[in-house]
Short mmCIF file of C-alpha atoms and ligand atoms in Angstrom, two decimals:
data_model
loop_
_atom_site.label_atom_id
_atom_site.label_comp_id
_atom_site.label_asym_id
_atom_site.label_seq_id
_atom_site.Cartn_x
_atom_site.Cartn_y
_atom_site.Cartn_z
CA MET A 49 -14.54 129.73 -96.97
CA TYR A 50 -13.87 127.45 -94.04
CA ASN A 51 -15.55 127.06 -90.53
CA SER A 52 -13.26 127.28 -87.37
CA LYS A 53 -13.46 125.18 -84.55
CA ILE A 54 -12.39 125.32 -80.66
CA ILE A 55 -9.89 122.13 -80.06
CA GLY A 56 -8.40 123.03 -77.15
CA LEU A 57 -9.38 124.62 -73.79
CA GLY A 58 -7.20 125.50 -70.64
CA HIS A 59 -7.22 128.14 -67.38
CA PHE A 60 -5.37 129.35 -64.93
CA VAL A 61 -5.93 130.87 -62.14
CA PRO A 62 -3.84 132.03 -59.06
CA GLU A 63 -3.64 129.93 -55.85
CA ASN A 64 -4.10 132.63 -54.12
CA VAL A 65 -7.36 131.96 -52.50
CA VAL A 66 -9.43 136.46 -51.21
CA THR A 67 -12.66 135.52 -49.24
CA ASN A 68 -15.58 138.76 -48.87
CA GLU A 69 -14.64 138.26 -45.14
CA GLU A 70 -10.79 138.99 -46.24
CA LEU A 71 -11.85 141.78 -48.21
CA SER A 72 -13.86 143.24 -45.07
CA LYS A 73 -10.72 143.42 -43.17
CA LEU A 74 -9.07 145.83 -45.79
CA MET A 75 -11.99 147.91 -46.86
CA ASP A 76 -15.49 148.57 -45.54
CA THR A 77 -18.11 145.87 -46.84
CA ASN A 78 -19.11 142.58 -46.03
CA ASP A 79 -19.99 139.32 -47.05
CA ALA A 80 -23.12 139.81 -47.27
CA TRP A 81 -23.27 143.11 -49.42
CA ILE A 82 -21.01 141.13 -51.62
CA GLN A 83 -22.96 138.77 -52.04
CA GLU A 84 -26.09 139.43 -52.66
CA ARG A 85 -25.17 142.35 -54.99
CA THR A 86 -23.06 140.48 -57.07
CA GLY A 87 -23.03 136.24 -55.87
CA ILE A 88 -19.29 136.81 -55.58
CA LYS A 89 -18.12 134.53 -52.50
CA GLU A 90 -14.11 134.99 -52.93
CA ARG A 91 -12.14 135.69 -55.85
CA ARG A 92 -8.12 134.45 -56.84
CA TRP A 93 -5.48 137.64 -55.79
CA VAL A 94 -2.30 136.62 -57.18
CA LYS A 95 0.50 137.53 -53.77
CA ASP A 96 3.48 135.95 -54.09
CA SER A 97 3.92 133.88 -57.09
CA GLY A 98 5.42 136.74 -59.19
CA ASP A 99 2.50 136.00 -61.66
CA THR A 100 1.73 138.26 -64.63
CA THR A 101 -0.49 138.69 -67.12
CA SER A 102 0.97 137.36 -70.12
CA SER A 103 2.92 134.51 -67.52
CA MET A 104 -0.73 132.93 -67.13
CA GLY A 105 -1.56 133.56 -69.94
CA VAL A 106 1.17 131.59 -71.45
CA LYS A 107 -0.01 128.58 -68.55
CA ALA A 108 -3.49 128.68 -69.70
CA ALA A 109 -1.91 128.72 -73.47
CA LYS A 110 0.41 125.27 -72.78
CA VAL A 111 -3.19 123.64 -71.71
CA ALA A 112 -4.67 124.39 -74.35
CA ILE A 113 -2.55 123.22 -77.12
CA GLU A 114 -1.57 120.26 -75.13
CA ARG A 115 -5.30 119.51 -75.41
CA ALA A 116 -5.70 120.46 -78.69
CA GLY A 117 -3.10 117.61 -79.57
CA ILE A 118 -1.08 119.82 -81.70
CA ASP A 119 2.49 121.14 -81.52
CA LYS A 120 3.19 124.50 -80.66
CA ASP A 121 4.81 125.48 -84.06
CA ASP A 122 1.34 124.24 -85.65
CA ILE A 123 -0.16 127.65 -84.52
CA ASP A 124 -0.28 130.40 -86.99
CA PHE A 125 -1.17 133.19 -84.94
CA ILE A 126 -1.54 134.74 -81.22
CA ILE A 127 -4.26 137.18 -80.05
CA PHE A 128 -4.29 138.22 -76.51
CA ALA A 129 -7.15 140.09 -74.93
CA THR A 130 -6.45 141.91 -71.74
CA LEU A 131 -7.16 145.53 -69.86
CA SER A 132 -4.15 144.57 -67.13
CA PRO A 133 -0.92 144.12 -69.77
CA ASP A 134 2.67 143.70 -68.38
CA MET A 135 3.41 146.43 -70.34
CA TYR A 136 1.91 150.30 -71.31
CA PHE A 137 3.48 148.42 -74.67
CA PRO A 138 4.46 146.06 -76.17
CA GLY A 139 1.28 144.13 -75.45
CA PRO A 140 1.57 140.87 -74.11
CA GLY A 141 0.94 138.07 -77.39
CA VAL A 142 4.70 139.37 -78.09
CA GLN A 143 5.37 138.02 -74.70
CA VAL A 144 3.66 134.38 -75.24
CA GLN A 145 5.16 133.95 -78.43
CA GLU A 146 8.75 134.83 -76.87
CA ALA A 147 7.78 132.13 -73.49
CA LEU A 148 6.11 129.26 -75.36
CA ASN A 149 9.39 129.85 -77.96
CA ILE A 150 6.94 129.81 -80.76
CA LYS A 151 8.07 131.19 -84.66
CA THR A 152 8.00 134.47 -85.52
CA VAL A 153 4.74 134.26 -86.24
CA GLY A 154 2.17 137.51 -85.84
CA ALA A 155 0.77 138.11 -82.56
CA LEU A 156 -2.24 141.40 -82.08
CA ASP A 157 -2.98 142.40 -78.73
CA ILE A 158 -7.43 143.17 -78.11
CA ARG A 159 -8.20 146.02 -75.64
CA ASN A 160 -11.68 145.20 -75.61
CA GLN A 161 -11.96 144.95 -71.53
CA CYS A 162 -14.78 142.64 -70.46
CA SER A 163 -15.66 141.97 -74.30
CA GLY A 164 -12.46 140.58 -75.35
CA PHE A 165 -12.53 137.58 -76.21
CA VAL A 166 -15.50 137.53 -77.83
CA TYR A 167 -13.97 140.43 -80.44
CA ALA A 168 -10.55 137.62 -80.51
CA ILE A 169 -12.74 135.07 -81.02
CA SER A 170 -14.51 136.92 -83.65
CA VAL A 171 -10.82 138.37 -85.46
CA ALA A 172 -9.60 134.68 -85.06
CA ASP A 173 -12.53 133.38 -86.30
CA ASN A 174 -12.50 135.49 -89.63
CA PHE A 175 -8.68 135.06 -90.37
CA ILE A 176 -9.70 131.37 -90.44
CA LYS A 177 -12.93 131.37 -92.02
CA THR A 178 -10.59 133.10 -95.21
CA GLY A 179 -7.92 130.56 -95.33
CA MET A 180 -5.15 132.54 -94.08
CA TYR A 181 -4.53 130.64 -90.63
CA LYS A 182 -4.56 127.36 -89.78
CA ASN A 183 -4.64 127.51 -85.69
CA ILE A 184 -4.94 130.67 -84.04
CA LEU A 185 -4.18 130.69 -80.33
CA VAL A 186 -6.72 132.68 -77.79
CA ILE A 187 -5.84 134.58 -75.25
CA GLY A 188 -7.56 136.08 -72.07
CA SER A 189 -5.87 137.17 -69.21
CA GLU A 190 -6.32 139.29 -66.64
CA LEU A 191 -4.09 140.49 -63.16
CA HIS A 192 -6.54 142.64 -61.36
CA SER A 193 -5.55 142.51 -58.04
CA HIS A 194 -1.95 144.78 -58.19
CA GLY A 195 -4.16 147.88 -59.91
CA LEU A 196 -7.35 148.58 -57.14
CA ASP A 197 -8.33 150.85 -54.74
CA LYS A 198 -8.22 148.51 -51.96
CA THR A 199 -9.36 150.87 -49.45
CA THR A 200 -13.50 151.81 -49.36
CA ARG A 201 -12.87 154.62 -51.60
CA GLY A 202 -12.25 151.88 -54.01
CA ARG A 203 -15.40 148.98 -53.16
CA GLY A 204 -17.60 149.66 -55.29
CA VAL A 205 -15.31 148.30 -57.92
CA SER A 206 -12.60 145.85 -56.04
CA VAL A 207 -14.59 144.00 -54.54
CA ILE A 208 -15.87 142.46 -58.09
CA PHE A 209 -12.33 141.89 -60.04
CA GLY A 210 -10.20 138.64 -59.52
CA ASP A 211 -7.17 137.19 -61.06
CA GLY A 212 -7.23 134.31 -64.01
CA ALA A 213 -6.60 133.66 -67.49
CA GLY A 214 -7.58 131.03 -70.42
CA ALA A 215 -6.89 130.08 -73.25
CA ALA A 216 -8.45 128.43 -76.41
CA ILE A 217 -7.10 127.06 -79.87
CA LEU A 218 -9.19 127.87 -82.85
CA SER A 219 -8.58 125.23 -85.83
CA ARG A 220 -9.80 124.89 -89.41
CA GLU A 221 -12.82 122.67 -89.97
CA GLU A 222 -13.73 122.21 -93.20
CA ASP A 223 -17.37 121.77 -92.29
CA ASN A 224 -19.66 124.50 -92.48
CA THR A 225 -22.38 123.38 -90.33
CA LYS A 226 -19.78 123.01 -87.34
CA GLY A 227 -17.80 124.88 -85.07
CA ILE A 228 -18.48 128.40 -84.89
CA LEU A 229 -21.36 129.68 -87.03
CA SER A 230 -21.80 133.34 -86.60
CA THR A 231 -20.26 136.60 -84.74
CA HIS A 232 -21.87 139.94 -83.74
CA LEU A 233 -19.53 142.97 -82.34
CA HIS A 234 -20.67 146.00 -80.97
CA SER A 235 -19.46 149.52 -79.21
CA GLN A 236 -21.20 152.49 -78.00
CA GLY A 237 -17.78 155.17 -77.34
CA GLU A 238 -20.55 157.71 -76.00
CA HIS A 239 -20.40 155.69 -72.73
CA ALA A 240 -16.90 154.99 -72.67
CA GLU A 241 -16.56 157.32 -68.98
CA GLU A 242 -19.31 154.86 -67.28
CA LEU A 243 -16.37 152.19 -66.92
CA VAL A 244 -13.06 153.05 -67.58
CA LEU A 245 -9.65 154.02 -65.99
CA VAL A 246 -8.20 157.26 -67.36
CA ALA A 247 -4.36 157.48 -66.50
CA PRO A 248 -2.41 156.52 -67.64
CA GLY A 249 -3.36 158.15 -71.25
CA MET A 250 -1.81 160.05 -73.35
CA GLY A 251 -5.31 162.63 -73.61
CA LYS A 252 -5.75 162.94 -70.15
CA ARG A 253 -3.36 162.49 -67.29
CA TRP A 254 -0.32 161.38 -68.81
CA VAL A 255 2.78 160.22 -65.78
CA ASN A 256 4.08 163.39 -65.76
CA ASP A 257 0.57 165.19 -64.58
CA ILE A 258 0.20 162.00 -62.01
CA LEU A 259 3.94 163.08 -60.68
CA ALA A 260 4.22 167.00 -61.01
CA ASP A 261 0.72 167.28 -58.98
CA ASN A 262 1.15 163.95 -56.42
CA ASP A 263 -1.79 164.36 -55.07
CA PRO A 264 -2.29 161.35 -52.42
CA ASN A 265 -6.46 161.74 -53.58
CA ASP A 266 -5.49 161.36 -57.20
CA GLU A 267 -8.19 158.27 -58.15
CA SER A 268 -7.44 158.89 -62.08
CA TYR A 269 -5.64 155.44 -62.25
CA PHE A 270 -8.26 153.40 -60.61
CA PRO A 271 -11.02 152.30 -62.26
CA HIS A 272 -13.99 153.75 -62.07
CA MET A 273 -17.47 152.63 -62.64
CA ASN A 274 -21.02 153.76 -62.49
CA GLY A 275 -22.78 150.55 -61.32
CA GLN A 276 -25.81 150.86 -62.09
CA PHE A 277 -25.62 153.01 -65.87
CA VAL A 278 -23.29 150.07 -66.57
CA PHE A 279 -25.66 147.11 -64.90
CA LYS A 280 -28.87 148.29 -67.04
CA ASN A 281 -27.09 148.62 -70.31
CA ALA A 282 -25.43 145.68 -69.75
CA VAL A 283 -28.71 143.32 -69.25
CA VAL A 284 -29.73 145.12 -72.50
CA ARG A 285 -27.33 144.72 -74.47
CA PHE A 286 -26.67 141.37 -73.08
CA SER A 287 -29.93 139.97 -74.21
CA GLU A 288 -30.01 141.90 -77.56
CA VAL A 289 -27.18 140.65 -78.92
CA ILE A 290 -27.99 136.93 -77.71
CA MET A 291 -31.06 137.21 -79.80
CA GLU A 292 -29.31 138.25 -82.78
CA GLY A 293 -26.62 135.36 -82.44
CA LEU A 294 -29.51 133.25 -82.30
CA GLN A 295 -31.30 135.02 -85.51
CA LYS A 296 -29.10 134.53 -87.72
CA ASN A 297 -28.75 131.12 -87.23
CA ASN A 298 -32.39 130.56 -87.00
CA LEU A 299 -32.25 129.13 -83.85
CA LYS A 300 -34.20 130.46 -80.22
CA PRO A 301 -33.43 130.50 -76.92
CA GLU A 302 -35.25 127.03 -75.88
CA ASN A 303 -32.25 125.13 -79.06
CA ILE A 304 -29.26 126.59 -76.26
CA ASP A 305 -27.49 123.60 -74.80
CA MET A 306 -24.56 126.25 -73.39
CA LEU A 307 -24.84 130.00 -72.36
CA ILE A 308 -21.44 131.03 -70.91
CA PRO A 309 -22.30 134.67 -70.67
CA HIS A 310 -18.53 136.78 -69.24
CA GLN A 311 -18.69 136.42 -65.63
CA ALA A 312 -19.63 140.30 -64.79
CA ASN A 313 -22.10 139.84 -62.03
CA LEU A 314 -24.05 136.38 -61.00
CA ARG A 315 -27.84 138.72 -60.86
CA ILE A 316 -26.98 140.12 -64.80
CA SER A 317 -26.47 136.88 -65.79
CA GLN A 318 -29.73 135.34 -64.12
CA PHE A 319 -31.98 138.29 -65.20
CA ILE A 320 -30.63 136.68 -68.57
CA GLN A 321 -31.20 132.96 -67.47
CA LYS A 322 -35.04 133.98 -66.36
CA LYS A 323 -35.89 136.24 -69.76
CA PHE A 324 -34.90 133.53 -71.76
CA GLN A 325 -36.53 131.17 -69.45
CA LEU A 326 -33.05 129.09 -69.96
CA SER A 327 -32.71 125.87 -66.83
CA ASP A 328 -29.55 126.14 -64.66
CA ASP A 329 -27.97 123.52 -67.14
CA GLN A 330 -28.29 126.21 -69.84
CA VAL A 331 -26.02 128.57 -68.07
CA PHE A 332 -22.97 128.23 -66.81
CA ASN A 333 -21.56 130.40 -64.05
CA ASN A 334 -18.38 130.34 -62.05
CA ILE A 335 -18.39 134.22 -60.63
CA GLN A 336 -18.96 132.66 -57.08
CA LYS A 337 -15.50 131.27 -57.07
CA TYR A 338 -13.52 133.43 -58.98
CA GLY A 339 -15.08 136.95 -59.07
CA ASN A 340 -15.24 138.84 -62.64
CA THR A 341 -11.62 138.25 -64.41
CA THR A 342 -13.21 140.35 -67.90
CA ALA A 343 -11.19 139.25 -70.88
CA ALA A 344 -10.79 136.05 -68.56
CA SER A 345 -13.86 135.32 -67.65
CA ILE A 346 -15.43 133.34 -70.55
CA PRO A 347 -12.60 131.13 -71.32
CA ILE A 348 -11.84 130.64 -67.68
CA ALA A 349 -16.25 129.50 -67.38
CA LEU A 350 -15.67 127.59 -70.99
CA THR A 351 -13.10 125.66 -69.59
CA GLU A 352 -14.69 124.76 -66.73
CA ALA A 353 -17.58 123.91 -68.09
CA TRP A 354 -16.15 121.53 -71.18
CA GLU A 355 -14.02 119.84 -68.47
CA GLN A 356 -17.04 119.05 -66.60
CA GLY A 357 -18.98 117.62 -69.65
CA LYS A 358 -21.59 119.94 -69.80
CA ILE A 359 -20.53 120.89 -73.59
CA LYS A 360 -21.02 117.72 -76.12
CA SER A 361 -20.88 117.15 -79.25
CA GLY A 362 -23.71 118.86 -81.45
CA ASP A 363 -24.16 121.67 -78.57
CA THR A 364 -25.53 124.90 -79.08
CA VAL A 365 -23.14 127.02 -77.63
CA VAL A 366 -23.28 130.94 -77.22
CA LEU A 367 -20.81 132.83 -75.63
CA ALA A 368 -22.33 136.56 -75.12
CA ALA A 369 -20.02 139.69 -73.13
CA PHE A 370 -20.57 143.32 -72.56
CA GLY A 371 -18.15 145.83 -70.56
CA SER A 372 -16.22 148.97 -70.63
CA GLY A 373 -16.05 150.62 -73.97
CA PHE A 374 -19.37 150.24 -73.60
CA THR A 375 -18.32 147.04 -76.01
CA TRP A 376 -20.40 144.00 -76.25
CA GLY A 377 -20.80 140.63 -78.84
CA SER A 378 -22.13 137.31 -78.88
CA VAL A 379 -20.42 133.74 -80.17
CA ILE A 380 -22.93 131.47 -81.87
CA ILE A 381 -21.00 127.72 -82.01
CA LYS A 382 -22.48 124.03 -83.02
CA TRP A 383 -19.75 122.26 -80.93
CA GLN A 384 -18.10 119.77 -83.08
N1 ACO B 477 -19.79 146.90 -49.80
C1 ACO B 477 -20.63 147.28 -48.88
N2 ACO B 477 -21.36 148.69 -49.71
C2 ACO B 477 -20.92 149.21 -50.80
C3 ACO B 477 -19.66 148.54 -51.59
C4 ACO B 477 -19.02 147.31 -50.89
N3 ACO B 477 -17.86 146.39 -51.87
N4 ACO B 477 -19.71 149.50 -52.65
C5 ACO B 477 -20.63 150.10 -52.75
N5 ACO B 477 -21.35 149.97 -51.21
C6 ACO B 477 -22.43 151.21 -51.35
C7 ACO B 477 -21.72 152.46 -51.76
O1 ACO B 477 -21.41 153.29 -51.26
C8 ACO B 477 -24.06 152.75 -51.49
O2 ACO B 477 -23.91 153.27 -50.38
P1 ACO B 477 -24.78 154.65 -50.33
O3 ACO B 477 -26.55 154.08 -50.75
O4 ACO B 477 -24.87 154.75 -48.94
O5 ACO B 477 -24.24 155.79 -51.20
C9 ACO B 477 -24.74 151.63 -51.85
O6 ACO B 477 -23.73 150.40 -51.33
C10 ACO B 477 -25.01 150.39 -53.38
O7 ACO B 477 -24.05 150.93 -53.92
P2 ACO B 477 -24.20 150.92 -55.35
O8 ACO B 477 -23.11 151.14 -56.31
O9 ACO B 477 -25.14 151.85 -56.28
O10 ACO B 477 -24.37 149.43 -55.76
P3 ACO B 477 -25.27 148.50 -56.55
O11 ACO B 477 -26.14 147.62 -56.18
O12 ACO B 477 -25.35 149.22 -58.03
O13 ACO B 477 -23.99 147.46 -56.72
C11 ACO B 477 -22.38 146.51 -58.60
C12 ACO B 477 -23.00 147.93 -57.37
C13 ACO B 477 -22.72 145.14 -57.44
C14 ACO B 477 -20.97 147.17 -58.66
C15 ACO B 477 -23.71 146.82 -59.22
O14 ACO B 477 -23.96 148.23 -59.97
C16 ACO B 477 -23.27 146.11 -60.65
O15 ACO B 477 -22.74 144.66 -61.03
N6 ACO B 477 -22.87 147.02 -62.11
C17 ACO B 477 -22.49 146.21 -63.57
C18 ACO B 477 -21.05 145.43 -63.30
C19 ACO B 477 -21.01 145.25 -65.06
O16 ACO B 477 -21.25 144.71 -65.33
N7 ACO B 477 -19.28 145.70 -65.23
C20 ACO B 477 -19.11 145.74 -66.83
C21 ACO B 477 -17.93 144.49 -67.00
S1 ACO B 477 -16.99 145.32 -65.88
C22 ACO B 477 -15.90 146.08 -67.31
O17 ACO B 477 -15.92 145.91 -68.67
C23 ACO B 477 -14.43 146.07 -66.99
#
């Protein structure tokens, strides 16, 4: 059995900055409410650049490949996590394969919302552990802004989400004490509709129904979130899955050098930080600048933390996510 390690990281965010002040011109909201509840000051929303989920993913991937020092043709497999694919099908993994002109390797799409990148890392890690693949490109990318309800009706959701992409190259590591030590995945489908986008979906509301009803009040194709319920579950599950990962590796919270939580809400990150008695240097947050970019939030944050020199060789790095499904998970890494 091998281990896997992250040998390259990259991210891309659209240029267009949307401040809370600008949102207050579109809907009944204000900077104080958004910052107090979420910590978000601004987010990036694709405007005129023509960027899509796949194109942002490709841009992040190019940086990660270059930093990894490998050739695109060294990539054996592609994994793409998103809840906002360019097309209903096929998913964006194959678009990346085409855009990067990578030979006909396999491409897998992951649909696990805010936990998508953690699930994707887990799949990649296990493919590498078994020796099936050597280098895997893992991408998390989201274009939320085109699908949000930007009226007062949708304000509880739309102020939170931002666009962006992050990518990592996972590569074979022969030393089992280094790289990704373990991954931990969970779900609880009974809460699927607490954070959901119903339509178009074959089971509940397909395009034909939407067109036939032609109802301007139809909210089924906008995301719906029971915010307080999600929040309460998030703080519990984040804590559990971080502890699960630490215990599996005989570690304690004080051994964490860098915790990168999914950037759902700064208040959730602060709750976890306090619970585990971590210092500001042990937790990385950038939701203030980007909002919640869902599957992209961990790779964007991981890339920025690494670029800022906050992750060093030998560090214990913990990734943790919670989101729609509900799904949640963690990754424990001994940075190589
Ligand atoms: N601006 C101003 N007022 C608002 C806004 C807004 N943007 N949004 C809602 N309000 C109002 C509501 O209408 C409500 O008014 P009322 O009391 O008159 O009815 C009041 O503010 C409180 O609304 P709540 O929804 O109860 O606000 P809450 O304190 O719960 O904060 C929030 C909402 C920020 C969404 C929070 O619940 C949260 O962060 N939840 C967790 C989100 C999360 O972790 N998601 C998981 C990942 S996402 C994924 O997987 C896709």
